[in-house]
XYZ file of C-alpha atoms in Angstrom:
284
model
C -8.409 -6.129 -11.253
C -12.018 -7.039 -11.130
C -12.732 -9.611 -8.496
C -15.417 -10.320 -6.344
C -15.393 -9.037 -2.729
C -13.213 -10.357 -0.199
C -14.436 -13.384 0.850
C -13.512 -13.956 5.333
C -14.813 -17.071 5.362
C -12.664 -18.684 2.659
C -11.853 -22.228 4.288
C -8.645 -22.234 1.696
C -7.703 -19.044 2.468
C -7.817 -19.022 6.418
C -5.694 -22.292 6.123
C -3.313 -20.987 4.248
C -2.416 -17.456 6.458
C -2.771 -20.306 9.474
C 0.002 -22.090 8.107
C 2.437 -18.776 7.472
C 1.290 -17.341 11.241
C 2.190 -21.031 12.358
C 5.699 -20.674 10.535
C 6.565 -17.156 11.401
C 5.771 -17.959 15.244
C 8.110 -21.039 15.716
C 10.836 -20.368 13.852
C 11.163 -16.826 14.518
C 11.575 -17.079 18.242
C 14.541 -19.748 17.973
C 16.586 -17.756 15.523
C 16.217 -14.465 17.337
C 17.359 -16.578 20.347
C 20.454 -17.645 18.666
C 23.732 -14.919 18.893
C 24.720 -16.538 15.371
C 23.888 -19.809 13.359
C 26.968 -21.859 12.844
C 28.681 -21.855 9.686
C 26.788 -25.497 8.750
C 23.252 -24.047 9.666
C 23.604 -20.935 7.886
C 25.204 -22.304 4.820
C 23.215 -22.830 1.440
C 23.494 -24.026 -2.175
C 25.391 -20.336 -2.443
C 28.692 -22.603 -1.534
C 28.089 -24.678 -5.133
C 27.240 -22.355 -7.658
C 29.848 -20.426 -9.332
C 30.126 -16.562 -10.053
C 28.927 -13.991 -6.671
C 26.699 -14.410 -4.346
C 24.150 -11.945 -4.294
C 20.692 -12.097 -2.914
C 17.136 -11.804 -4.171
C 15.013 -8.418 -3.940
C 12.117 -9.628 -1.636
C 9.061 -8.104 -3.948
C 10.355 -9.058 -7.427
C 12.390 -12.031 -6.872
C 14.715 -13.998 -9.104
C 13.755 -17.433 -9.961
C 17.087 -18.590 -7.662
C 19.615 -17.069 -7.842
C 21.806 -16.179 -10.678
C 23.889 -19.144 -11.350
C 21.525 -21.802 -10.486
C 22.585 -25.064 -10.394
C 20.253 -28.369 -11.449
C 18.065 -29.906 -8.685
C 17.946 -27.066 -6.518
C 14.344 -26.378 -5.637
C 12.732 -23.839 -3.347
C 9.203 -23.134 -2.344
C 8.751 -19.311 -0.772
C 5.057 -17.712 -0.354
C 5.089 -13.731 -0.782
C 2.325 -11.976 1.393
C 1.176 -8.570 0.799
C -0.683 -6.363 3.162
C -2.108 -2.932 1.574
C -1.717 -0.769 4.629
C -3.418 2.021 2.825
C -5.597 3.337 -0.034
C -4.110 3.654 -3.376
C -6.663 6.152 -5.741
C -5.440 5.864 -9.600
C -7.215 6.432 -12.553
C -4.757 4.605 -14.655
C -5.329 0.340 -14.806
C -1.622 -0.350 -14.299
C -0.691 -3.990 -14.304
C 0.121 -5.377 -11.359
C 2.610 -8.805 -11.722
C 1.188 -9.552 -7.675
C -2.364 -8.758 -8.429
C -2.773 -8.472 -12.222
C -4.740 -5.288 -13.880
C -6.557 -3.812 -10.708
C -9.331 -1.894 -10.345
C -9.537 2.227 -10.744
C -9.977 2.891 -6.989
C -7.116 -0.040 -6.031
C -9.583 -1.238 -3.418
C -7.137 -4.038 -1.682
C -7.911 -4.051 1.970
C -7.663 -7.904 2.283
C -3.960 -9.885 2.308
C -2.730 -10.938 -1.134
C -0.153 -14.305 -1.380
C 1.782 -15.398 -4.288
C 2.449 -18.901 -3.212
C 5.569 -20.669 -5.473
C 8.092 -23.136 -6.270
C 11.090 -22.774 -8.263
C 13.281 -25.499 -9.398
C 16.791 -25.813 -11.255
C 16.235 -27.667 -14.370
C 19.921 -27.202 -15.547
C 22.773 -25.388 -14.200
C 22.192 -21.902 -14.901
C 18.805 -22.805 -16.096
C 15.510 -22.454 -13.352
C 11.626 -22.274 -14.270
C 9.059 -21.060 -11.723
C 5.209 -21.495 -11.123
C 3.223 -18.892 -9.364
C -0.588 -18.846 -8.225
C -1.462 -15.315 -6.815
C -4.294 -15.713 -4.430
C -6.258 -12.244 -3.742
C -9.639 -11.606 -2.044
C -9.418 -15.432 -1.247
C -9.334 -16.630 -4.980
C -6.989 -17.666 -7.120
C -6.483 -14.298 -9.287
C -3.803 -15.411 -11.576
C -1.287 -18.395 -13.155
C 2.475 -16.789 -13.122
C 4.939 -19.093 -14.956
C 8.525 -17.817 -15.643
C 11.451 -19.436 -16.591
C 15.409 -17.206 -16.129
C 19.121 -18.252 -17.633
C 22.324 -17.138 -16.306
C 25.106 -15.796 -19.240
C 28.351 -17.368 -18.262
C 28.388 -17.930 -14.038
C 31.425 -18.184 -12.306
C 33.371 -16.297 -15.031
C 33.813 -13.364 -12.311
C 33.609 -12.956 -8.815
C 32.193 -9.865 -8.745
C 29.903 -10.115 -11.832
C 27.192 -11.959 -12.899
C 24.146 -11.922 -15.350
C 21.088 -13.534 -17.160
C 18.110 -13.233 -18.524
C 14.271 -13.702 -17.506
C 10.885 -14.347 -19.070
C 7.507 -13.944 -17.322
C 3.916 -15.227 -18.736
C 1.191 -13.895 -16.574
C -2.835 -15.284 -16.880
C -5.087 -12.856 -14.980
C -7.789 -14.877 -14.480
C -10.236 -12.134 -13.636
C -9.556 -10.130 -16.781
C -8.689 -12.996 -18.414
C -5.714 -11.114 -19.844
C -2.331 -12.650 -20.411
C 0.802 -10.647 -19.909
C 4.571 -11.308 -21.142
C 7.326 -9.653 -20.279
C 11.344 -9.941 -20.794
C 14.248 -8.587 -18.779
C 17.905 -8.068 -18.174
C 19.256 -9.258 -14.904
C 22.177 -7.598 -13.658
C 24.524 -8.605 -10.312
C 27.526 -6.778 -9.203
C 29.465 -7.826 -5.503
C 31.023 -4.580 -4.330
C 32.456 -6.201 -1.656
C 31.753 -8.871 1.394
C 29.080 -7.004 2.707
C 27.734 -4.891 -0.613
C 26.273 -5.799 -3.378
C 23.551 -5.423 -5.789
C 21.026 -6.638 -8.521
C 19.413 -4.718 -11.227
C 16.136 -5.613 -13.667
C 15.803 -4.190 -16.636
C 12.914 -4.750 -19.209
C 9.243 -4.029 -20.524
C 5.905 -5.481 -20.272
C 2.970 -6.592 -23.251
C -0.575 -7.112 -21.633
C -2.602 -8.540 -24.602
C -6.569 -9.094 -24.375
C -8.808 -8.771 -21.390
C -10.795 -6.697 -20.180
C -8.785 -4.084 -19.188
C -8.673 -0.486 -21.199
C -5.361 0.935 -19.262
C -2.041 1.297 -20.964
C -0.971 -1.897 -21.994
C 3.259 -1.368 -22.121
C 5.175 -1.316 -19.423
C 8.531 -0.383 -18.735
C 10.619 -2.192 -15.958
C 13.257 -1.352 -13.860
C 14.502 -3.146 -10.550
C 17.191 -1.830 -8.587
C 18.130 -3.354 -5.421
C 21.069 -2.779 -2.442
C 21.714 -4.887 -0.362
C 23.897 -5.042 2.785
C 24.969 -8.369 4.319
C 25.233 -7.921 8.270
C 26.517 -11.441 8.544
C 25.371 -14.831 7.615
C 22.181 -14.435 9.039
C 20.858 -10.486 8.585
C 21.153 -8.578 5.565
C 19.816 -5.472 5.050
C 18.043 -4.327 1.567
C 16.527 -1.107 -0.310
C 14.507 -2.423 -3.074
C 12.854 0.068 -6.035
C 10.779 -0.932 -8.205
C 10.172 1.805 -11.265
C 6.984 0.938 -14.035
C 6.360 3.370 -16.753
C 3.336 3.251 -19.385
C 3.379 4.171 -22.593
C 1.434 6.992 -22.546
C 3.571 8.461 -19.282
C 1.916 7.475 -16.178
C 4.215 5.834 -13.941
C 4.242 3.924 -10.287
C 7.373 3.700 -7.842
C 7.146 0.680 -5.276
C 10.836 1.700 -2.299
C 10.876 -1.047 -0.321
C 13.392 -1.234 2.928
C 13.837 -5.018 3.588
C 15.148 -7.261 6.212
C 16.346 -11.285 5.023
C 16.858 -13.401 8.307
C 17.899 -17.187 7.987
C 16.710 -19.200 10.125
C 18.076 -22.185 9.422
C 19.981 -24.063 6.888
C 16.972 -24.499 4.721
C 14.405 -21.756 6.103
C 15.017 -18.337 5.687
C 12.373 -15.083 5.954
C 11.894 -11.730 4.314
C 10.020 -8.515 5.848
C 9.738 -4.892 4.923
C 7.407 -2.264 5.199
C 7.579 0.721 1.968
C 5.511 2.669 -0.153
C 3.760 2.858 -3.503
C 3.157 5.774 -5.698
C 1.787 6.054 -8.498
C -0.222 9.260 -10.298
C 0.098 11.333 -7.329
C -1.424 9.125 -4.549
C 0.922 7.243 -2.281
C -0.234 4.433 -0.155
C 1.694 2.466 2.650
C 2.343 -1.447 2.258
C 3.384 -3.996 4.374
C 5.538 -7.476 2.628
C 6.818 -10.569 3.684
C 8.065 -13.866 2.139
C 8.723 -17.084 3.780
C 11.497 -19.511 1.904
C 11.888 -22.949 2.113
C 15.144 -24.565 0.379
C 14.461 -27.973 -0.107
């Protein structure tokens, strides 16, 4: 992506990471404090929807989960922390970030602020605003339907459309996938995305198809901790590819507050770079 240099003194900006430091700090503390969260605190709007429960990879999220029901709204801020240098010749699209630069010079914190709401059972539409190098780099609005919930157990699975504005490109992306979720058991499960990618005008000379695949495990510890492996797999058109592995942690810390953490690597042509995520969720 083409953007102008980071910008420190960004009133909006500071304000915002504030806020998520502020979060992190007082809510953290009391859960870690707490052997377990009663049944009440830890419960969710898992208990009314029909079909499994099975969470959300922490990068490429669902918009709720699969089997949504009307009214239920969540807001949730994704941070992302490049904790290396990423070289590529290839202008991959980015759904965080958008089409980045050559050199992948992101040194700065990138957030993906959203809210999500329920329109209709099994229905949910999302709005996005990716902020990077302190600016608003992008308008991300998606809406997802689940195919028959509470049919199965073990099974579940829907459908999800993404429209993507890069505002520094001024490119607009579209994309459509598969969502598949499978309960193993209690404690495993998973979710898998499958789909492709059309970036359309811009600015940007890279490939322009992408090919999607999300595969996720996850392990649930108990009602507060599970445990997750997230992979996310994009391949152009013309063959050059990227691989995001992402180990993940989901703590809640309340009935309505939960967090997300992981630390994994990128790689894409050849280079491999280090990157740190997080996502904060409010259920309200």
């Amino acid at each position: 992506m083409t953007v102008s240099p980071a910008r420190a003194a960004d009133p909006a900006c500071r304000v915002l990471q504030a806020l998520i430091a502020a979060a992190a700090l007082l809510t953290l503390p009391a859960a870690l404090a707490t052997g377990h969260l009663p049944a009440t605190a830890a419960a969710d709007d898992s208990a009314s929807r029909p079909g499994p429960n099975i969470p959300e990879p922490m990068v490429f999220d669902l918009i709720r989960p699969l089997g949504v029901r009307q009214g239920e709204l969540e807001v949730n801020v994704l941070g992302l922390k490049p904790l290396s240098r990423l070289s590529t010749g290839d202008r991959q699209f980015d759904f965080i970030s958008g089409s980045d630069d050559v050199t992948r010079r992101r040194s700065g914190l990138e957030l993906a602020p959203e809210v999500e709401f329920g329109v209709f059972d099994n229905v949910a539409v999302e709005l996005e605003l990716p902020i990077a190098h302190g600016e608003l780099s992008a308008v991300k609005g998606a809406a997802q339907y689940t195919f028959s919930a509470g049919t199965s157990r073990q099974f579940s699975h829907g459908v999800q459309s993404i429209l993507f504005h890069d505002l520094s490109s001024h490119s607009v992306a579209s994309s459509l996938l598969y969502l598949a979720g499978y309960r193993f058991s209690p404690r495993w499960s998973t979710l898998a995305m499958l789909g492709a990618n059309r970036e359309f005008g811009g600015d940007n000379p890279g490939s322009r198809t992408l090919g999607i695949v999300n595969a996720t495990l996850f392990a649930e510890m108990d009602p507060r901790w599970t445990l997750g492996l997230e992979t996310n797999y994009a391949n152009t058109a013309r063959g050059n590819a990227s691989l995001l592995v992402m180990p993940q942690v989901h703590a809640r810390l309340s009935q309505r507050f939960s967090s997300q953490f992981g630390i994994g690597t990128q790689k894409r042509e050849g280079s491999v770079a280090a990157e740190l995520v997080f996502r904060l969720v409010a259920e309200l």
